[in-house]
Coordinates of C-alpha atoms and ligand atoms in Angstrom, one line a residue:
M1 CA 0.0 0.0 0.0
N2 CA 1.2 3.5 -0.8
T3 CA 2.1 5.8 2.2
K4 CA -0.6 8.4 2.9
K5 CA 0.9 11.8 3.3
L6 CA -1.6 14.0 5.1
L7 CA -1.4 17.8 5.3
I8 CA -3.5 18.5 8.4
T9 CA -4.6 22.1 9.0
G10 CA -5.4 23.2 12.6
G11 CA -3.7 20.1 13.9
A12 CA -2.6 21.9 17.1
G13 CA -6.2 22.5 18.1
F14 CA -8.7 20.2 19.9
I15 CA -10.0 17.9 17.3
G16 CA -7.0 18.3 14.9
S17 CA -4.6 17.1 17.6
N18 CA -6.8 14.2 18.5
F19 CA -6.8 13.3 14.8
V20 CA -3.0 13.5 14.6
H21 CA -2.8 11.1 17.6
H22 CA -5.4 8.8 16.0
V23 CA -3.5 8.4 12.7
M24 CA 0.0 8.3 14.2
E25 CA -1.0 5.7 16.7
S26 CA -3.1 3.6 14.4
F27 CA -1.1 3.5 11.1
N28 CA 2.6 3.2 10.5
D29 CA 2.3 4.0 6.9
V30 CA 0.9 7.5 7.4
N31 CA 3.0 10.7 7.4
V32 CA 1.7 13.8 8.9
I33 CA 2.4 17.5 8.2
V34 CA 0.6 19.8 10.5
I35 CA 0.1 23.5 9.6
D36 CA -1.3 25.8 12.2
K37 CA -1.3 29.5 13.0
L38 CA -1.1 28.7 16.8
T39 CA -3.9 31.1 17.7
Y40 CA -5.1 31.2 21.3
A41 CA -6.7 27.8 20.6
G42 CA -3.6 26.2 19.1
N43 CA -1.1 24.5 21.4
L44 CA 2.0 22.7 20.3
K45 CA 2.0 20.8 23.6
N46 CA -1.0 18.9 22.3
L47 CA 1.5 17.4 19.7
S48 CA 4.7 17.1 21.8
K49 CA 4.5 13.3 21.8
W50 CA 5.4 13.3 18.0
K51 CA 8.0 16.0 17.8
E52 CA 10.9 13.6 17.3
D53 CA 9.0 11.1 15.1
P54 CA 10.3 11.1 11.5
R55 CA 6.7 10.7 10.2
F56 CA 5.7 14.1 11.7
Q57 CA 6.4 17.7 10.7
F58 CA 5.0 21.0 11.9
F59 CA 4.9 24.4 10.2
K60 CA 3.5 27.6 11.7
V61 CA 1.3 29.0 8.9
D62 CA -1.7 31.3 8.7
I63 CA -4.0 29.7 6.1
A64 CA -5.6 33.1 5.5
D65 CA -2.2 34.5 4.4
K66 CA -2.1 33.2 0.8
E67 CA 1.5 34.1 0.1
S68 CA 2.9 32.4 3.2
L69 CA 0.6 29.4 2.7
F70 CA 1.8 28.8 -0.8
E71 CA 5.4 29.6 0.1
T72 CA 5.4 27.1 2.9
C73 CA 3.2 24.3 1.5
G74 CA 4.0 24.6 -2.3
G75 CA 7.1 22.5 -2.0
L76 CA 5.8 20.0 0.6
D77 CA 5.0 16.4 -0.2
F78 CA 1.4 15.5 0.6
T79 CA -1.3 13.4 -1.0
D80 CA -4.4 14.6 1.0
I81 CA -5.5 17.6 2.9
V82 CA -7.6 17.2 6.1
H83 CA -8.8 20.7 7.0
F84 CA -9.6 21.5 10.6
A85 CA -8.2 25.0 11.0
A86 CA -11.0 27.5 11.9
E87 CA -12.1 30.0 14.4
S88 CA -14.5 27.6 16.3
H89 CA -16.2 29.4 19.2
V90 CA -19.7 30.7 18.7
D91 CA -19.5 33.3 21.5
R92 CA -16.3 34.8 20.1
S93 CA -18.0 35.1 16.7
I94 CA -20.8 37.1 18.3
L95 CA -18.2 39.4 19.9
G96 CA -15.9 39.7 16.8
P97 CA -16.9 38.0 13.5
E98 CA -14.1 39.4 11.3
E99 CA -11.5 36.8 12.2
F100 CA -14.1 34.1 11.5
V101 CA -14.6 35.5 8.0
R102 CA -10.9 35.7 7.4
T103 CA -9.9 32.3 8.6
N104 CA -13.0 30.2 7.9
V105 CA -13.9 31.7 4.5
F106 CA -10.7 33.2 3.0
G107 CA -8.5 30.5 4.7
T108 CA -10.6 27.7 3.2
F109 CA -10.6 29.4 -0.2
Y110 CA -6.7 29.7 -0.3
L111 CA -6.4 26.1 0.8
L112 CA -8.7 25.0 -2.0
E113 CA -6.6 27.0 -4.4
L114 CA -3.5 25.2 -3.0
A115 CA -5.2 21.8 -3.5
K116 CA -6.3 22.7 -7.0
E117 CA -2.7 23.6 -8.0
R118 CA -1.5 20.3 -6.5
F119 CA -4.3 18.3 -8.1
K120 CA -3.2 19.5 -11.6
K121 CA 0.4 18.4 -11.2
F122 CA 0.7 15.6 -8.7
I123 CA -1.1 12.7 -7.1
F124 CA -3.8 14.2 -4.9
N125 CA -6.4 11.9 -3.3
R126 CA -8.8 13.9 -1.1
F127 CA -9.5 17.3 0.3
L128 CA -11.5 16.5 3.5
H129 CA -13.2 19.5 4.9
V130 CA -14.2 19.2 8.6
S131 CA -17.4 21.2 9.2
T132 CA -20.2 21.5 11.6
D133 CA -23.9 20.6 12.0
E134 CA -24.5 24.3 13.0
V135 CA -24.6 25.1 9.3
Y136 CA -28.2 23.6 9.3
G137 CA -29.4 26.1 11.9
T138 CA -31.7 24.9 14.7
L139 CA -34.1 22.1 15.2
G140 CA -37.3 22.2 17.2
E141 CA -38.4 19.3 19.5
D142 CA -38.4 16.8 16.6
G143 CA -36.4 15.7 13.6
F144 CA -32.7 15.2 12.8
F145 CA -30.1 16.8 10.6
T146 CA -29.1 14.7 7.5
E147 CA -27.0 15.4 4.5
T148 CA -30.0 16.8 2.7
T149 CA -31.1 19.3 5.4
S150 CA -31.1 22.9 4.0
Y151 CA -28.5 25.3 5.1
A152 CA -29.7 27.9 7.6
P153 CA -26.8 29.2 9.7
N154 CA -27.7 31.5 12.6
S155 CA -24.4 32.7 14.1
P156 CA -21.5 34.5 12.4
Y157 CA -19.5 31.3 13.2
S158 CA -21.9 28.9 11.4
A159 CA -22.4 31.4 8.5
T160 CA -18.6 31.4 7.8
K161 CA -18.6 27.6 8.1
A162 CA -21.5 27.4 5.7
G163 CA -19.6 29.7 3.3
S164 CA -16.6 27.4 3.5
D165 CA -18.8 24.3 2.8
H166 CA -20.2 26.0 -0.3
L167 CA -16.7 26.9 -1.6
V168 CA -15.6 23.2 -1.1
R169 CA -18.7 22.0 -2.9
S170 CA -18.0 24.4 -5.8
Y171 CA -14.4 23.2 -6.2
F172 CA -15.7 19.6 -6.7
H173 CA -18.4 20.6 -9.2
T174 CA -16.3 23.2 -11.1
Y175 CA -12.8 21.9 -11.0
G176 CA -13.3 18.2 -10.2
L177 CA -11.3 18.5 -7.0
P178 CA -11.9 15.3 -5.0
T179 CA -13.5 16.9 -1.9
I180 CA -15.4 15.4 1.0
T181 CA -17.2 17.3 3.7
T182 CA -18.1 16.0 7.1
N183 CA -20.6 17.9 9.3
C184 CA -20.5 16.7 12.9
S185 CA -22.2 17.6 16.2
N186 CA -20.5 18.8 19.5
N187 CA -17.3 17.0 20.3
Y188 CA -15.8 16.5 23.8
G189 CA -12.7 14.8 25.1
P190 CA -9.0 15.3 25.8
F191 CA -7.4 18.7 24.8
H192 CA -10.8 20.4 24.6
F193 CA -10.1 24.1 24.9
P194 CA -11.5 25.4 28.3
E195 CA -13.9 28.0 26.9
K196 CA -16.3 25.3 25.6
L197 CA -19.1 24.0 27.8
I198 CA -17.8 20.6 29.0
P199 CA -14.2 21.6 29.9
L200 CA -15.3 25.0 31.3
M201 CA -17.7 23.2 33.7
I202 CA -15.1 20.6 34.8
L203 CA -12.5 23.3 35.5
N204 CA -14.9 25.7 37.2
C205 CA -16.0 22.9 39.5
F206 CA -12.4 22.1 40.3
Q207 CA -11.7 25.8 41.1
G208 CA -14.9 26.4 43.0
K209 CA -16.0 29.0 40.4
P210 CA -19.6 29.7 39.2
L211 CA -21.0 27.4 36.5
P212 CA -22.6 29.8 33.9
V213 CA -25.6 28.2 32.3
Y214 CA -27.1 30.2 29.4
G215 CA -30.9 30.8 29.6
K216 CA -32.7 28.0 31.3
G217 CA -30.2 25.3 30.3
D218 CA -32.7 23.5 28.2
N219 CA -30.9 23.8 24.8
I220 CA -30.0 20.5 23.4
R221 CA -26.7 19.3 21.9
D222 CA -25.8 15.9 20.4
W223 CA -22.5 14.9 22.0
L224 CA -19.8 13.1 20.0
Y225 CA -16.7 11.7 21.7
V226 CA -13.7 13.2 19.8
K227 CA -12.1 9.8 19.3
D228 CA -15.2 8.5 17.6
H229 CA -15.2 11.6 15.4
C230 CA -11.5 11.0 14.5
S231 CA -12.3 7.4 13.3
A232 CA -15.3 8.8 11.3
I233 CA -13.0 11.3 9.6
F234 CA -10.5 8.7 8.7
T235 CA -13.2 6.4 7.4
A236 CA -14.6 9.2 5.2
L237 CA -11.1 10.0 4.0
E238 CA -10.5 6.3 3.0
K239 CA -13.9 5.3 1.8
G240 CA -15.9 8.5 1.1
I241 CA -17.1 9.3 -2.4
P242 CA -15.7 12.6 -3.8
G243 CA -18.3 15.3 -3.8
E244 CA -20.3 13.7 -1.0
T245 CA -21.0 15.0 2.5
Y246 CA -21.4 12.9 5.6
V247 CA -23.0 14.0 8.8
V248 CA -21.4 12.5 12.0
G249 CA -22.9 12.0 15.4
T250 CA -23.6 9.2 17.9
R251 CA -27.3 9.8 19.0
N252 CA -26.4 11.4 22.3
E253 CA -28.8 14.3 22.8
K254 CA -28.6 16.0 26.2
T255 CA -29.8 19.3 27.5
N256 CA -27.1 21.6 28.8
L257 CA -28.4 21.2 32.3
D258 CA -28.2 17.4 32.0
I259 CA -24.5 17.8 31.1
V260 CA -23.7 20.3 33.8
N261 CA -25.5 18.2 36.5
R262 CA -23.7 15.0 35.4
I263 CA -20.3 16.8 35.5
C264 CA -21.2 18.0 39.0
E265 CA -21.9 14.5 40.1
L266 CA -18.7 13.1 38.7
M267 CA -16.7 16.0 40.3
D268 CA -18.5 15.3 43.7
E269 CA -17.1 11.7 43.4
K270 CA -13.6 12.5 42.0
H271 CA -12.9 15.9 43.6
P272 CA -15.1 16.1 46.7
E273 CA -13.6 19.4 47.8
G274 CA -16.4 21.9 47.1
A275 CA -19.2 19.3 46.9
P276 CA -22.0 19.5 46.1
H277 CA -20.8 21.2 43.0
K278 CA -24.4 21.8 41.8
N279 CA -24.5 24.8 44.2
L280 CA -22.1 26.6 41.8
I281 CA -24.7 26.6 39.0
Q282 CA -25.6 30.2 38.0
Y283 CA -28.2 30.9 35.3
V284 CA -26.9 33.8 33.1
K285 CA -28.0 35.8 30.1
D286 CA -28.8 33.6 27.1
R287 CA -26.5 33.6 24.1
A288 CA -27.7 35.9 21.3
G289 CA -29.5 33.8 18.6
H290 CA -29.0 30.7 20.6
D291 CA -29.9 27.6 18.5
F292 CA -32.3 25.4 20.5
R293 CA -31.5 21.9 19.4
Y294 CA -29.0 20.0 17.3
A295 CA -29.4 16.3 16.5
I296 CA -27.7 14.1 13.9
D297 CA -29.0 11.1 11.9
P298 CA -25.7 9.4 11.0
S299 CA -27.2 6.6 9.0
K300 CA -25.4 7.5 5.7
I301 CA -21.8 7.2 7.1
E302 CA -22.9 4.1 9.1
T303 CA -24.5 2.2 6.2
E304 CA -22.6 3.4 3.2
L305 CA -19.1 3.6 4.7
G306 CA -19.5 1.1 7.5
W307 CA -18.4 3.5 10.3
K308 CA -19.3 2.5 13.8
P309 CA -18.6 4.5 17.0
K310 CA -16.7 2.7 19.8
Y311 CA -17.5 4.8 22.9
N312 CA -20.6 5.3 25.1
F313 CA -21.4 8.7 26.5
E314 CA -21.3 7.9 30.2
S315 CA -17.9 6.3 30.2
A316 CA -16.4 8.7 27.6
L317 CA -17.6 11.7 29.8
E318 CA -16.0 10.1 32.8
E319 CA -12.8 9.5 30.9
T320 CA -12.9 13.2 29.9
V321 CA -13.3 14.3 33.5
D322 CA -10.4 12.0 34.5
W323 CA -8.2 13.5 31.6
F324 CA -8.7 17.0 33.0
L325 CA -8.0 15.9 36.5
T326 CA -4.8 14.1 35.4
N327 CA -3.5 16.8 33.0
Q328 CA -3.7 19.8 35.3
V329 CA -0.4 21.4 34.0
W330 CA -1.9 21.5 30.5
W331 CA -5.0 23.5 31.5
K332 CA -3.3 25.6 34.2
D333 CA -0.8 26.8 31.6
I334 CA -3.7 27.9 29.4
L335 CA -5.6 29.6 32.2
S336 CA -2.6 31.5 33.3
G337 CA -1.9 32.9 29.8
D338 CA -3.6 35.5 27.6
Y339 CA -6.8 33.5 27.2
Q340 CA -7.8 34.2 30.8
N341 CA -7.4 38.0 30.3
Y342 CA -9.6 37.8 27.2
Y343 CA -12.1 35.7 29.0
N344 CA -12.4 38.0 31.9
Q345 CA -12.7 41.2 29.8
Q346 CA -15.0 40.0 27.0
Y347 CA -17.0 37.0 28.2
Q348 CA -18.0 38.3 31.6
E349 CA -19.8 41.1 29.9
L350 CA -21.5 38.6 27.5
K351 CA -22.7 36.5 30.5
Q352 CA -24.1 39.2 32.7
K353 CA -27.8 38.7 33.3
Ligands
NAD401 P1 -10.1 24.7 17.9 O1 -10.5 26.1 18.1 O2 -9.8 23.9 19.2 O3 -8.8 24.6 17.0 C1 -8.7 25.3 15.8 C2 -7.2 25.2 15.4 O4 -7.1 26.0 14.1 C3 -6.2 25.8 16.4 O5 -5.1 25.0 16.5 C4 -5.8 27.2 15.7 O6 -4.5 27.6 16.1 C5 -5.9 26.8 14.2 N1 -6.2 28.0 13.4 C6 -7.1 29.0 13.6 N2 -7.0 30.0 12.7 C7 -6.0 29.6 11.8 C8 -5.4 30.1 10.7 N3 -5.8 31.3 10.2 N4 -4.4 29.4 10.1 C9 -4.0 28.2 10.5 N5 -4.5 27.7 11.7 C10 -5.5 28.3 12.3 O7 -11.2 24.0 17.0 P2 -11.8 22.5 17.1 O8 -12.9 22.4 18.1 O9 -10.6 21.5 17.2 O10 -12.5 22.4 15.7 C11 -11.8 21.9 14.5 C12 -12.7 22.0 13.3 O11 -13.8 21.2 13.6 C13 -13.2 23.4 13.0 O12 -13.2 23.5 11.6 C14 -14.6 23.4 13.6 O13 -15.4 24.3 12.8 C15 -15.0 22.0 13.4 N6 -16.0 21.5 14.3 C16 -15.8 21.5 15.7 C17 -16.7 20.9 16.5 C18 -16.5 20.9 18.0 O14 -17.4 20.5 18.7 N7 -15.4 21.4 18.6 C19 -17.9 20.4 16.0 C20 -18.1 20.4 14.6 C21 -17.1 20.9 13.8
DAU402 O1 -22.4 21.6 17.0 C1 -21.0 21.7 16.7 C2 -20.4 23.0 17.3 O2 -20.3 22.7 18.7 C3 -19.1 23.3 16.7 O3 -19.2 23.6 15.3 C4 -18.4 24.5 17.4 O4 -17.1 24.7 16.9 C5 -18.3 24.1 18.9 O5 -17.8 25.2 19.6 C6 -19.7 23.7 19.4 O6 -20.6 24.9 19.5 P1 -21.6 25.1 20.7 O7 -21.9 26.6 20.7 O8 -22.7 24.2 20.7 O9 -20.6 24.7 21.9 P2 -20.3 25.4 23.3 O10 -19.5 24.5 24.1 O11 -19.9 26.9 23.2 O12 -21.8 25.5 24.0 C7 -22.6 24.3 24.1 C8 -23.9 24.6 24.7 O13 -23.7 25.1 26.1 C9 -24.6 25.8 24.0 O14 -26.0 25.5 24.0 C10 -24.3 27.0 24.8 C11 -24.2 26.5 26.2 N1 -23.2 27.1 27.1 C12 -21.9 27.3 26.7 C13 -21.0 27.9 27.5 C14 -19.6 28.1 27.0 C15 -23.6 27.5 28.4 O15 -24.7 27.3 28.8 N2 -22.6 28.1 29.2 C16 -21.4 28.3 28.8 O16 -20.6 28.9 29.6

């Protein structure tokens, strides 16, 4: 079998770094080149395990800077692109959408241009675009997102991801670039950046800080363990049909309050200092334009590509709590850096009732 040579964008972030671990640990015949701008969300420590491995290379690159993207990557040897790099946090997109347009739309466009050049001259297998179920907007009490759901993005974040999905689609139809798009639900697991719901609640319990629940806490998300997501992406890369999209999820709908309560129970057991942690819950101002419910029907990737998740929600959530309790240096470094200043100045205002 020929060696797969993956150019992975955003590989120093949450899902990207889990994907690097997944491929490096599972396959000897895969080489990995990570490009990442190392924004506040990118962390080279997520990848430190591989820094001496001859199969691994890293380059600090801003995908929205066309010149430096082409200069760095033009001469690199890769057969596929797996595109994770993005501004990913909805609340930040409400506070400042511009960087989202820059990275998510222009960055994806320049990367598609890079792939198109590559595809003309060399072996190029797949451009796999990692996207989100938020492009479909919100569901009511019933129904599921599938590959045929109409696009209806509601936040600046999801609008820029929708724009990037459309660009990817157009490069398949117009230029024949072998693209695949995956749209998944909310991930959780190791290396999750502490501004997102699950890690934020774990770390605030640990530190005895308030647990800010938006609105009434009845919004629903469909939780996907990041390791299952990584195996789905690899399956789509290997078996997916060019031009197709695949939605990814594991049928784990929970209200935000269910999630926060379960984390409080796990923390009562594992970090009894401060128990009962439920006393820390504070209901705060709702997110502007807050989507009510996301839920995925993953039948297509299951039946057409044979993908099966391995983890169940209860044990994977517990594993996640344990990961944060074991890897305190990782998150304490983040909390003591610039992120915390930003968080204090910007988010607190957003969360005032
Ligand atoms: P993340 O914010 O943890 O990581 C994003 C990574 O992209 C970081 O390493 C960052 O440094 C890098 N990056 C940002 N701007 C860049 C630029 N201009 N050039 C190069 N690198 C840049 O995000 P994540 O949660 O790991 O999400 C990864 C992808 O998956 C995103 O495309 C996101 O939209 C999508 N997604 C995420 C989720 C989720 O639940 N986290 C769910 C669905 C889809
Ligand atoms: O659905 C996929 C999306 O999931 C991805 O595309 C995004 O990149 C990812 O960030 C995530 O978006 P969400 O907005 O759903 O995730 P977040 O963790 O920010 O919020 C999850 C839910 O919890 C949401 O309903 C808002 C709520 N929430 C969030 C925070 C940070 C709170 O109630 N309190 C909080 O402090």
